[in-house]
Amino acid sequence: MVQGSSAAAAIGTGGNVSLDTAADRYGVKPYPDLAYTPEIAEATAPIYEKVRHVIPAIEWPVHAPYVYHINRLKAERGAIILAHNYQTPEIYHGVADIVGDSLQLAQEAAKSEAEIIVQCGVHFMAETSKILCPEKTVLIPDSHAGCSLAASITGEDVRLLREAHPGVPVVAYVNTTADVKAEVDICCTSSNALEVVESLGAKEVIMLPDQYLAAWVASQTDVKIITWNGACEVHERFTGDELRAYREADPSIRIIAHPECPPDVLAEADFTGSTAKMIGWVQKENPGKVLMVTECSMADNVASEAPGVEFVRPCNLCPHMKRIQLPKILDTLVYMSEEVVLDPVMAARARRSVERMINLKS
């Protein structure tokens, strides 16, 4: 759940009213003047150099005041901003301290010494940061930034699955709510899903909620995978026919895809991997032209770091990720609003499954 900036809106998970909001603890800052001044232009010029390939010069005067004041307030608050790879370039390159996929952000949230974490991603990611950092203040710029996968399953669904398959271990993708994480044995990301499944030493594993990620893992292992009928609304829109048309138009194109895509899409790909692994592939292979089959903003972010690569963008946008915007990030830091608050008992149970994933190699 999320607390607003007013004490009257702060209702805990168990229905108890809490008057201890982030605004109470840290205070509210004056809202800054958002004029594009010469000082702001000079201060943000190095940042614009990173994104000039993907953000037109005419748009930068709109973004720059937000970037400048967010970075100033972040320093004043002692906050750290975590941004997922699907965030827009002005966030990803402009204000984020840590960028990456879900696993990277979860790990960095756990390691960070910052007292305040601003999570630029969807709500389950902010919950995961709070699960790993119960003593820290975790804020999300828009508490309505959800996820079709996270919405596809509940903790009650997991309990019913356990009843139907007694003794079978349960793996949850991190794209799940805290109450689901509290009911499973271990979490996984698209980066480590295969490793997590095989680490359990079981002949049969329940893997939820993404049916396509589970199907991809099943194709890579001898472990029998019991799946759930969830899907990412962004990746599910891609089709194998669409990718074949791109390849027919230009046989030199390289196609890389996220394992949340349907099997016919993965069959057309030259490489399948998580967001972090796709970035690594581009950096290593340095292809002349690449089609990145995932959320559209990620190609913009990678393009800023690989200007010699031509990116073809079949632009499917995540409507939930796009709820996170510079004005909302600034509001969060000014008003200390949209605090993520979890039931401590549920959070402790969820922490075990997340930490088991993070500590898998230790």
C-alpha positions as a Markdown table, in Angstrom:
| # | Residue | x | y | z |
|---|---|---|---|---|
| 1 | Met | 0.0 | 0.0 | 0.0 |
| 2 | Val | 1.0 | 3.7 | -0.3 |
| 3 | Gln | 0.7 | 6.5 | 2.1 |
| 4 | Gly | -0.1 | 10.0 | 0.8 |
| 5 | Ser | 1.4 | 13.2 | 2.0 |
| 6 | Ser | -1.4 | 13.9 | 4.4 |
| 7 | Ala | -1.8 | 12.1 | 7.7 |
| 8 | Ala | -5.5 | 11.6 | 7.1 |
| 9 | Ala | -4.6 | 9.5 | 4.0 |
| 10 | Ala | -2.2 | 7.3 | 5.9 |
| 11 | Ile | -4.0 | 4.0 | 6.4 |
| 12 | Gly | -1.9 | 0.9 | 7.2 |
| 13 | Thr | -2.4 | -2.5 | 5.6 |
| 14 | Gly | -4.3 | -3.8 | 8.6 |
| 15 | Gly | -6.7 | -0.8 | 8.6 |
| 16 | Asn | -4.9 | 1.1 | 11.4 |
| 17 | Val | -4.4 | 4.9 | 10.9 |
| 18 | Ser | -0.8 | 6.0 | 11.1 |
| 19 | Leu | 0.1 | 9.7 | 11.6 |
| 20 | Asp | 3.8 | 9.1 | 10.9 |
| 21 | Thr | 4.1 | 9.9 | 7.3 |
| 22 | Ala | 7.3 | 10.7 | 5.3 |
| 23 | Ala | 6.1 | 14.3 | 5.2 |
| 24 | Asp | 5.9 | 14.4 | 9.0 |
| 25 | Arg | 9.3 | 12.9 | 9.4 |
| 26 | Tyr | 11.2 | 14.9 | 6.7 |
| 27 | Gly | 9.1 | 18.0 | 6.2 |
| 28 | Val | 7.9 | 19.6 | 2.9 |
| 29 | Lys | 10.2 | 21.7 | 0.8 |
| 30 | Pro | 9.2 | 24.9 | -1.1 |
| 31 | Tyr | 8.2 | 24.1 | -4.7 |
| 32 | Pro | 11.0 | 25.4 | -7.1 |
| 33 | Asp | 10.7 | 27.8 | -9.9 |
| 34 | Leu | 10.8 | 25.8 | -13.1 |
| 35 | Ala | 12.1 | 28.5 | -15.4 |
| 36 | Tyr | 14.8 | 27.4 | -17.9 |
| 37 | Thr | 17.5 | 29.8 | -16.8 |
| 38 | Pro | 21.1 | 30.1 | -18.1 |
| 39 | Glu | 22.3 | 28.5 | -14.9 |
| 40 | Ile | 20.1 | 25.5 | -15.4 |
| 41 | Ala | 21.1 | 25.3 | -19.1 |
| 42 | Glu | 24.8 | 25.2 | -18.1 |
| 43 | Ala | 24.3 | 22.8 | -15.2 |
| 44 | Thr | 22.3 | 20.3 | -17.3 |
| 45 | Ala | 24.4 | 20.5 | -20.5 |
| 46 | Pro | 26.5 | 17.4 | -19.7 |
| 47 | Ile | 23.4 | 15.4 | -19.1 |
| 48 | Tyr | 21.8 | 16.5 | -22.4 |
| 49 | Glu | 24.9 | 15.3 | -24.2 |
| 50 | Lys | 24.1 | 11.8 | -23.1 |
| 51 | Val | 20.5 | 12.0 | -24.5 |
| 52 | Arg | 20.8 | 14.3 | -27.5 |
| 53 | His | 20.5 | 11.3 | -29.9 |
| 54 | Val | 17.0 | 10.5 | -28.5 |
| 55 | Ile | 15.7 | 13.8 | -27.1 |
| 56 | Pro | 15.3 | 16.7 | -29.6 |
| 57 | Ala | 17.0 | 20.0 | -28.6 |
| 58 | Ile | 13.6 | 21.8 | -28.6 |
| 59 | Glu | 12.3 | 19.5 | -25.8 |
| 60 | Trp | 15.3 | 19.8 | -23.5 |
| 61 | Pro | 14.3 | 23.2 | -22.0 |
| 62 | Val | 11.1 | 21.5 | -20.7 |
| 63 | His | 13.0 | 18.6 | -19.1 |
| 64 | Ala | 16.0 | 20.5 | -17.8 |
| 65 | Pro | 14.5 | 22.5 | -14.9 |
| 66 | Tyr | 12.9 | 19.3 | -13.6 |
| 67 | Val | 16.2 | 17.4 | -13.9 |
| 68 | Tyr | 18.1 | 20.2 | -12.2 |
| 69 | His | 15.8 | 20.6 | -9.2 |
| 70 | Ile | 15.3 | 16.8 | -8.8 |
| 71 | Asn | 19.0 | 16.3 | -8.6 |
| 72 | Arg | 19.3 | 19.3 | -6.1 |
| 73 | Leu | 16.5 | 18.0 | -3.9 |
| 74 | Lys | 17.7 | 14.5 | -4.0 |
| 75 | Ala | 21.0 | 15.7 | -2.6 |
| 76 | Glu | 19.3 | 17.8 | 0.1 |
| 77 | Arg | 17.1 | 14.9 | 1.1 |
| 78 | Gly | 19.9 | 12.3 | 1.1 |
| 79 | Ala | 17.8 | 10.3 | -1.3 |
| 80 | Ile | 18.8 | 7.8 | -4.0 |
| 81 | Ile | 16.8 | 7.3 | -7.2 |
| 82 | Leu | 16.5 | 3.8 | -8.7 |
| 83 | Ala | 15.3 | 3.6 | -12.3 |
| 84 | His | 14.3 | 0.6 | -14.3 |
| 85 | Asn | 15.5 | 0.1 | -17.8 |
| 86 | Tyr | 12.1 | 0.9 | -19.1 |
| 87 | Gln | 12.1 | 4.5 | -17.8 |
| 88 | Thr | 12.3 | 7.3 | -20.3 |
| 89 | Pro | 15.8 | 8.7 | -21.2 |
| 90 | Glu | 15.3 | 12.0 | -19.3 |
| 91 | Ile | 14.8 | 9.9 | -16.1 |
| 92 | Tyr | 17.2 | 7.1 | -16.9 |
| 93 | His | 20.1 | 9.3 | -17.8 |
| 94 | Gly | 18.9 | 12.6 | -16.2 |
| 95 | Val | 18.1 | 11.8 | -12.5 |
| 96 | Ala | 18.7 | 8.2 | -11.7 |
| 97 | Asp | 21.6 | 7.1 | -9.5 |
| 98 | Ile | 21.1 | 3.4 | -10.1 |
| 99 | Val | 19.6 | 1.9 | -13.3 |
| 100 | Gly | 19.0 | -1.7 | -14.2 |
| 101 | Asp | 16.6 | -4.6 | -14.3 |
| 102 | Ser | 14.5 | -5.9 | -11.4 |
| 103 | Leu | 17.3 | -8.0 | -9.9 |
| 104 | Gln | 19.9 | -5.2 | -10.1 |
| 105 | Leu | 17.5 | -2.7 | -8.5 |
| 106 | Ala | 16.6 | -5.1 | -5.7 |
| 107 | Gln | 20.2 | -5.7 | -5.0 |
| 108 | Glu | 21.1 | -2.0 | -5.0 |
| 109 | Ala | 18.2 | -1.2 | -2.7 |
| 110 | Ala | 19.5 | -3.7 | -0.2 |
| 111 | Lys | 23.1 | -2.3 | -0.4 |
| 112 | Ser | 22.2 | 1.4 | -0.5 |
| 113 | Glu | 23.1 | 3.5 | 2.6 |
| 114 | Ala | 20.6 | 6.2 | 1.6 |
| 115 | Glu | 17.8 | 6.8 | 4.0 |
| 116 | Ile | 15.3 | 7.6 | 1.3 |
| 117 | Ile | 14.7 | 5.5 | -1.9 |
| 118 | Val | 12.7 | 6.9 | -4.8 |
| 119 | Gln | 11.7 | 4.0 | -7.0 |
| 120 | Cys | 11.2 | 4.9 | -10.6 |
| 121 | Gly | 9.4 | 1.8 | -11.8 |
| 122 | Val | 6.2 | 0.0 | -11.1 |
| 123 | His | 4.7 | -0.6 | -7.7 |
| 124 | Phe | 5.9 | -4.2 | -7.1 |
| 125 | Met | 9.5 | -2.9 | -7.5 |
| 126 | Ala | 8.9 | -0.3 | -4.8 |
| 127 | Glu | 7.4 | -3.0 | -2.6 |
| 128 | Thr | 10.5 | -5.1 | -3.2 |
| 129 | Ser | 12.8 | -2.3 | -2.1 |
| 130 | Lys | 10.7 | -1.8 | 1.0 |
| 131 | Ile | 10.7 | -5.6 | 1.7 |
| 132 | Leu | 14.5 | -5.5 | 1.6 |
| 133 | Cys | 14.9 | -2.2 | 3.4 |
| 134 | Pro | 12.2 | -2.1 | 6.1 |
| 135 | Glu | 13.9 | 0.7 | 8.0 |
| 136 | Lys | 14.2 | 3.0 | 5.0 |
| 137 | Thr | 11.7 | 5.3 | 3.5 |
| 138 | Val | 10.6 | 4.1 | 0.1 |
| 139 | Leu | 8.7 | 6.4 | -2.2 |
| 140 | Ile | 7.2 | 5.9 | -5.7 |
| 141 | Pro | 6.3 | 8.9 | -7.8 |
| 142 | Asp | 2.9 | 7.3 | -8.9 |
| 143 | Ser | 1.4 | 4.6 | -6.7 |
| 144 | His | -0.9 | 3.6 | -9.6 |
| 145 | Ala | 2.0 | 2.4 | -11.7 |
| 146 | Gly | 0.9 | -1.2 | -11.7 |
| 147 | Cys | 1.8 | -4.3 | -13.7 |
| 148 | Ser | -0.4 | -6.8 | -15.6 |
| 149 | Leu | 1.7 | -9.7 | -14.3 |
| 150 | Ala | 1.4 | -8.6 | -10.7 |
| 151 | Ala | -2.3 | -8.1 | -11.1 |
| 152 | Ser | -2.8 | -11.6 | -12.5 |
| 153 | Ile | -2.3 | -13.5 | -9.2 |
| 154 | Thr | -2.8 | -13.1 | -5.4 |
| 155 | Gly | -1.5 | -14.7 | -2.3 |
| 156 | Glu | -4.7 | -16.7 | -2.0 |
| 157 | Asp | -4.1 | -18.1 | -5.5 |
| 158 | Val | -0.7 | -19.3 | -4.4 |
| 159 | Arg | -2.2 | -21.0 | -1.4 |
| 160 | Leu | -4.7 | -22.8 | -3.6 |
| 161 | Leu | -1.9 | -23.9 | -5.9 |
| 162 | Arg | 0.0 | -25.4 | -3.0 |
| 163 | Glu | -3.1 | -27.3 | -2.0 |
| 164 | Ala | -3.5 | -28.7 | -5.5 |
| 165 | His | 0.2 | -29.6 | -5.8 |
| 166 | Pro | 1.4 | -30.5 | -2.2 |
| 167 | Gly | 5.1 | -30.6 | -1.7 |
| 168 | Val | 5.9 | -28.8 | -5.0 |
| 169 | Pro | 8.2 | -25.8 | -4.5 |
| 170 | Val | 6.9 | -22.4 | -5.8 |
| 171 | Val | 9.0 | -19.8 | -7.6 |
| 172 | Ala | 7.5 | -16.3 | -8.1 |
| 173 | Tyr | 8.8 | -13.9 | -10.7 |
| 174 | Val | 9.6 | -10.6 | -8.9 |
| 175 | Asn | 6.8 | -9.0 | -11.0 |
| 176 | Thr | 4.4 | -9.9 | -8.1 |
| 177 | Thr | 2.9 | -8.2 | -5.1 |
| 178 | Ala | 4.3 | -8.5 | -1.6 |
| 179 | Asp | 1.5 | -10.8 | -0.5 |
| 180 | Val | 2.4 | -13.3 | -3.3 |
| 181 | Lys | 6.1 | -13.1 | -2.4 |
| 182 | Ala | 5.1 | -14.0 | 1.2 |
| 183 | Glu | 3.5 | -17.2 | 0.0 |
| 184 | Val | 6.3 | -18.7 | -2.2 |
| 185 | Asp | 9.6 | -20.4 | -1.6 |
| 186 | Ile | 11.9 | -18.2 | -3.7 |
| 187 | Cys | 11.7 | -15.3 | -6.2 |
| 188 | Cys | 13.4 | -15.0 | -9.5 |
| 189 | Thr | 13.9 | -12.5 | -12.3 |
| 190 | Ser | 14.2 | -13.0 | -16.0 |
| 191 | Ser | 18.0 | -12.9 | -15.5 |
| 192 | Asn | 18.2 | -15.8 | -13.1 |
| 193 | Ala | 14.9 | -17.7 | -13.6 |
| 194 | Leu | 16.6 | -20.9 | -15.0 |
| 195 | Glu | 19.2 | -20.9 | -12.2 |
| 196 | Val | 16.6 | -20.4 | -9.5 |
| 197 | Val | 14.4 | -23.3 | -10.8 |
| 198 | Glu | 17.4 | -25.7 | -11.0 |
| 199 | Ser | 18.7 | -24.7 | -7.6 |
| 200 | Leu | 15.7 | -26.2 | -5.9 |
| 201 | Gly | 16.7 | -29.8 | -6.9 |
| 202 | Ala | 13.1 | -30.7 | -7.5 |
| 203 | Lys | 11.7 | -32.7 | -10.4 |
| 204 | Glu | 8.7 | -30.5 | -10.5 |
| 205 | Val | 8.3 | -26.7 | -9.8 |
| 206 | Ile | 5.4 | -24.3 | -9.9 |
| 207 | Met | 6.5 | -21.1 | -11.6 |
| 208 | Leu | 4.3 | -18.0 | -11.6 |
| 209 | Pro | 2.8 | -15.8 | -12.9 |
| 210 | Asp | 4.3 | -15.3 | -16.4 |
| 211 | Gln | 3.3 | -18.2 | -18.6 |
| 212 | Tyr | 5.8 | -17.2 | -21.3 |
| 213 | Leu | 8.8 | -16.9 | -19.1 |
| 214 | Ala | 7.8 | -20.2 | -17.5 |
| 215 | Ala | 7.6 | -21.8 | -21.0 |
| 216 | Trp | 11.0 | -20.5 | -21.9 |
| 217 | Val | 12.5 | -21.9 | -18.7 |
| 218 | Ala | 10.8 | -25.2 | -19.4 |
| 219 | Ser | 12.5 | -25.3 | -22.8 |
| 220 | Gln | 15.9 | -24.9 | -21.1 |
| 221 | Thr | 15.6 | -27.5 | -18.3 |
| 222 | Asp | 14.5 | -31.1 | -17.6 |
| 223 | Val | 12.5 | -29.8 | -14.6 |
| 224 | Lys | 8.7 | -30.1 | -15.1 |
| 225 | Ile | 7.3 | -26.6 | -14.9 |
| 226 | Ile | 3.7 | -26.0 | -13.7 |
| 227 | Thr | 2.6 | -22.6 | -15.0 |
| 228 | Trp | 0.2 | -19.8 | -14.3 |
| 229 | Asn | -1.8 | -18.0 | -17.0 |
| 230 | Gly | -0.3 | -14.5 | -16.5 |
| 231 | Ala | 1.4 | -12.4 | -19.2 |
| 232 | Cys | 3.0 | -9.0 | -19.7 |
| 233 | Glu | 0.6 | -6.8 | -21.8 |
| 234 | Val | 3.6 | -5.2 | -23.5 |
| 235 | His | 5.6 | -8.3 | -24.5 |
| 236 | Glu | 2.5 | -10.4 | -25.4 |
| 237 | Arg | 1.6 | -7.9 | -28.2 |
| 238 | Phe | 4.7 | -8.9 | -30.2 |
| 239 | Thr | 4.2 | -11.7 | -32.8 |
| 240 | Gly | 6.5 | -14.0 | -34.8 |
| 241 | Asp | 4.9 | -12.7 | -38.1 |
| 242 | Glu | 5.9 | -9.2 | -37.2 |
| 243 | Leu | 9.5 | -10.1 | -36.6 |
| 244 | Arg | 9.6 | -12.2 | -39.8 |
| 245 | Ala | 8.4 | -9.1 | -41.7 |
| 246 | Tyr | 11.3 | -7.1 | -40.3 |
| 247 | Arg | 13.8 | -9.7 | -41.2 |
| 248 | Glu | 12.4 | -10.1 | -44.7 |
| 249 | Ala | 12.7 | -6.3 | -45.2 |
| 250 | Asp | 16.3 | -6.3 | -44.0 |
| 251 | Pro | 18.1 | -9.7 | -43.7 |
| 252 | Ser | 21.0 | -8.1 | -41.9 |
| 253 | Ile | 18.9 | -7.1 | -38.9 |
| 254 | Arg | 19.7 | -8.8 | -35.5 |
| 255 | Ile | 16.7 | -9.6 | -33.3 |
| 256 | Ile | 16.9 | -9.9 | -29.5 |
| 257 | Ala | 13.9 | -10.6 | -27.4 |
| 258 | His | 12.8 | -10.7 | -23.7 |
| 259 | Pro | 11.7 | -14.1 | -22.4 |
| 260 | Glu | 8.3 | -12.6 | -21.5 |
| 261 | Cys | 7.5 | -12.8 | -25.2 |
| 262 | Pro | 5.4 | -15.6 | -26.7 |
| 263 | Pro | 7.2 | -18.7 | -28.0 |
| 264 | Asp | 6.7 | -17.8 | -31.7 |
| 265 | Val | 8.5 | -14.5 | -31.0 |
| 266 | Leu | 11.4 | -16.2 | -29.2 |
| 267 | Ala | 11.7 | -18.7 | -32.1 |
| 268 | Glu | 12.5 | -15.7 | -34.4 |
| 269 | Ala | 15.1 | -14.1 | -32.1 |
| 270 | Asp | 18.9 | -14.4 | -32.5 |
| 271 | Phe | 19.2 | -13.9 | -28.7 |
| 272 | Thr | 16.8 | -14.2 | -25.8 |
| 273 | Gly | 17.6 | -12.6 | -22.4 |
| 274 | Ser | 16.6 | -10.3 | -19.7 |
| 275 | Thr | 16.9 | -6.5 | -20.1 |
| 276 | Ala | 20.4 | -6.5 | -18.5 |
| 277 | Lys | 21.5 | -9.4 | -20.7 |
| 278 | Met | 20.1 | -7.7 | -23.9 |
| 279 | Ile | 22.1 | -4.6 | -23.0 |
| 280 | Gly | 25.2 | -6.8 | -22.5 |
| 281 | Trp | 24.6 | -8.5 | -25.8 |
| 282 | Val | 24.5 | -5.2 | -27.7 |
| 283 | Gln | 27.6 | -3.9 | -26.0 |
| 284 | Lys | 29.5 | -7.2 | -26.8 |
| 285 | Glu | 28.2 | -7.8 | -30.4 |
| 286 | Asn | 28.0 | -4.2 | -31.5 |
| 287 | Pro | 25.5 | -5.1 | -34.3 |
| 288 | Gly | 25.0 | -2.7 | -37.2 |
| 289 | Lys | 21.2 | -2.8 | -36.8 |
| 290 | Val | 19.2 | -4.4 | -34.0 |
| 291 | Leu | 15.6 | -4.9 | -33.2 |
| 292 | Met | 15.1 | -5.0 | -29.4 |
| 293 | Val | 11.9 | -6.8 | -28.7 |
| 294 | Thr | 10.9 | -5.3 | -25.3 |
| 295 | Glu | 9.5 | -2.1 | -23.9 |
| 296 | Cys | 10.2 | 0.8 | -26.3 |
| 297 | Ser | 12.1 | 3.2 | -23.9 |
| 298 | Met | 14.8 | 0.6 | -23.3 |
| 299 | Ala | 16.0 | 1.0 | -26.9 |
| 300 | Asp | 16.2 | 4.7 | -26.4 |
| 301 | Asn | 18.3 | 4.3 | -23.3 |
| 302 | Val | 20.7 | 1.8 | -24.9 |
| 303 | Ala | 21.0 | 3.9 | -28.0 |
| 304 | Ser | 22.3 | 6.8 | -25.9 |
| 305 | Glu | 25.2 | 4.5 | -24.9 |
| 306 | Ala | 25.7 | 2.8 | -28.2 |
| 307 | Pro | 25.5 | 5.6 | -30.9 |
| 308 | Gly | 27.1 | 3.4 | -33.5 |
| 309 | Val | 24.2 | 0.9 | -33.5 |
| 310 | Glu | 21.0 | 1.5 | -35.4 |
| 311 | Phe | 18.0 | 0.6 | -33.3 |
| 312 | Val | 14.7 | -0.5 | -35.0 |
| 313 | Arg | 11.9 | 0.2 | -32.6 |
| 314 | Pro | 8.7 | -1.8 | -32.7 |
| 315 | Cys | 7.4 | 0.7 | -30.1 |
| 316 | Asn | 5.2 | -1.1 | -27.5 |
| 317 | Leu | 5.1 | 1.1 | -24.5 |
| 318 | Cys | 4.2 | 0.1 | -20.9 |
| 319 | Pro | 1.4 | 2.3 | -19.8 |
| 320 | His | 2.3 | 1.7 | -16.2 |
| 321 | Met | 6.0 | 2.5 | -16.5 |
| 322 | Lys | 5.0 | 5.7 | -18.3 |
| 323 | Arg | 3.1 | 6.9 | -15.3 |
| 324 | Ile | 6.5 | 7.7 | -13.8 |
| 325 | Gln | 7.4 | 11.2 | -15.1 |
| 326 | Leu | 9.8 | 14.0 | -14.1 |
| 327 | Pro | 7.0 | 16.3 | -12.6 |
| 328 | Lys | 5.8 | 13.4 | -10.4 |
| 329 | Ile | 9.4 | 12.6 | -9.2 |
| 330 | Leu | 9.8 | 16.3 | -8.3 |
| 331 | Asp | 6.5 | 16.3 | -6.4 |
| 332 | Thr | 7.6 | 13.2 | -4.5 |
| 333 | Leu | 10.8 | 14.9 | -3.3 |
| 334 | Val | 9.1 | 18.2 | -2.5 |
| 335 | Tyr | 6.2 | 16.7 | -0.6 |
| 336 | Met | 7.6 | 13.3 | 0.5 |
| 337 | Ser | 4.5 | 11.8 | -0.9 |
| 338 | Glu | 3.5 | 8.3 | -2.1 |
| 339 | Glu | 5.3 | 6.4 | 0.6 |
| 340 | Val | 5.2 | 2.6 | 0.4 |
| 341 | Val | 4.1 | 1.0 | 3.6 |
| 342 | Leu | 3.8 | -2.8 | 4.1 |
| 343 | Asp | 2.4 | -5.0 | 6.9 |
| 344 | Pro | 5.6 | -6.0 | 8.8 |
| 345 | Val | 4.6 | -9.6 | 9.2 |
| 346 | Met | 3.8 | -10.1 | 5.5 |
| 347 | Ala | 7.0 | -8.1 | 4.6 |
| 348 | Ala | 9.1 | -10.4 | 6.8 |
| 349 | Arg | 7.7 | -13.5 | 5.1 |
| 350 | Ala | 8.2 | -11.9 | 1.6 |
| 351 | Arg | 11.8 | -10.9 | 2.5 |
| 352 | Arg | 12.8 | -14.6 | 2.9 |
| 353 | Ser | 11.8 | -15.4 | -0.6 |
| 354 | Val | 13.6 | -12.4 | -2.1 |
| 355 | Glu | 16.7 | -12.8 | 0.0 |
| 356 | Arg | 16.9 | -16.4 | -0.9 |
| 357 | Met | 17.1 | -15.4 | -4.6 |
| 358 | Ile | 19.7 | -12.7 | -3.9 |
| 359 | Asn | 21.8 | -15.0 | -1.8 |
| 360 | Leu | 21.5 | -17.9 | -4.2 |
| 361 | Lys | 25.3 | -18.1 | -5.0 |
| 362 | Ser | 26.5 | -17.4 | -1.5 |
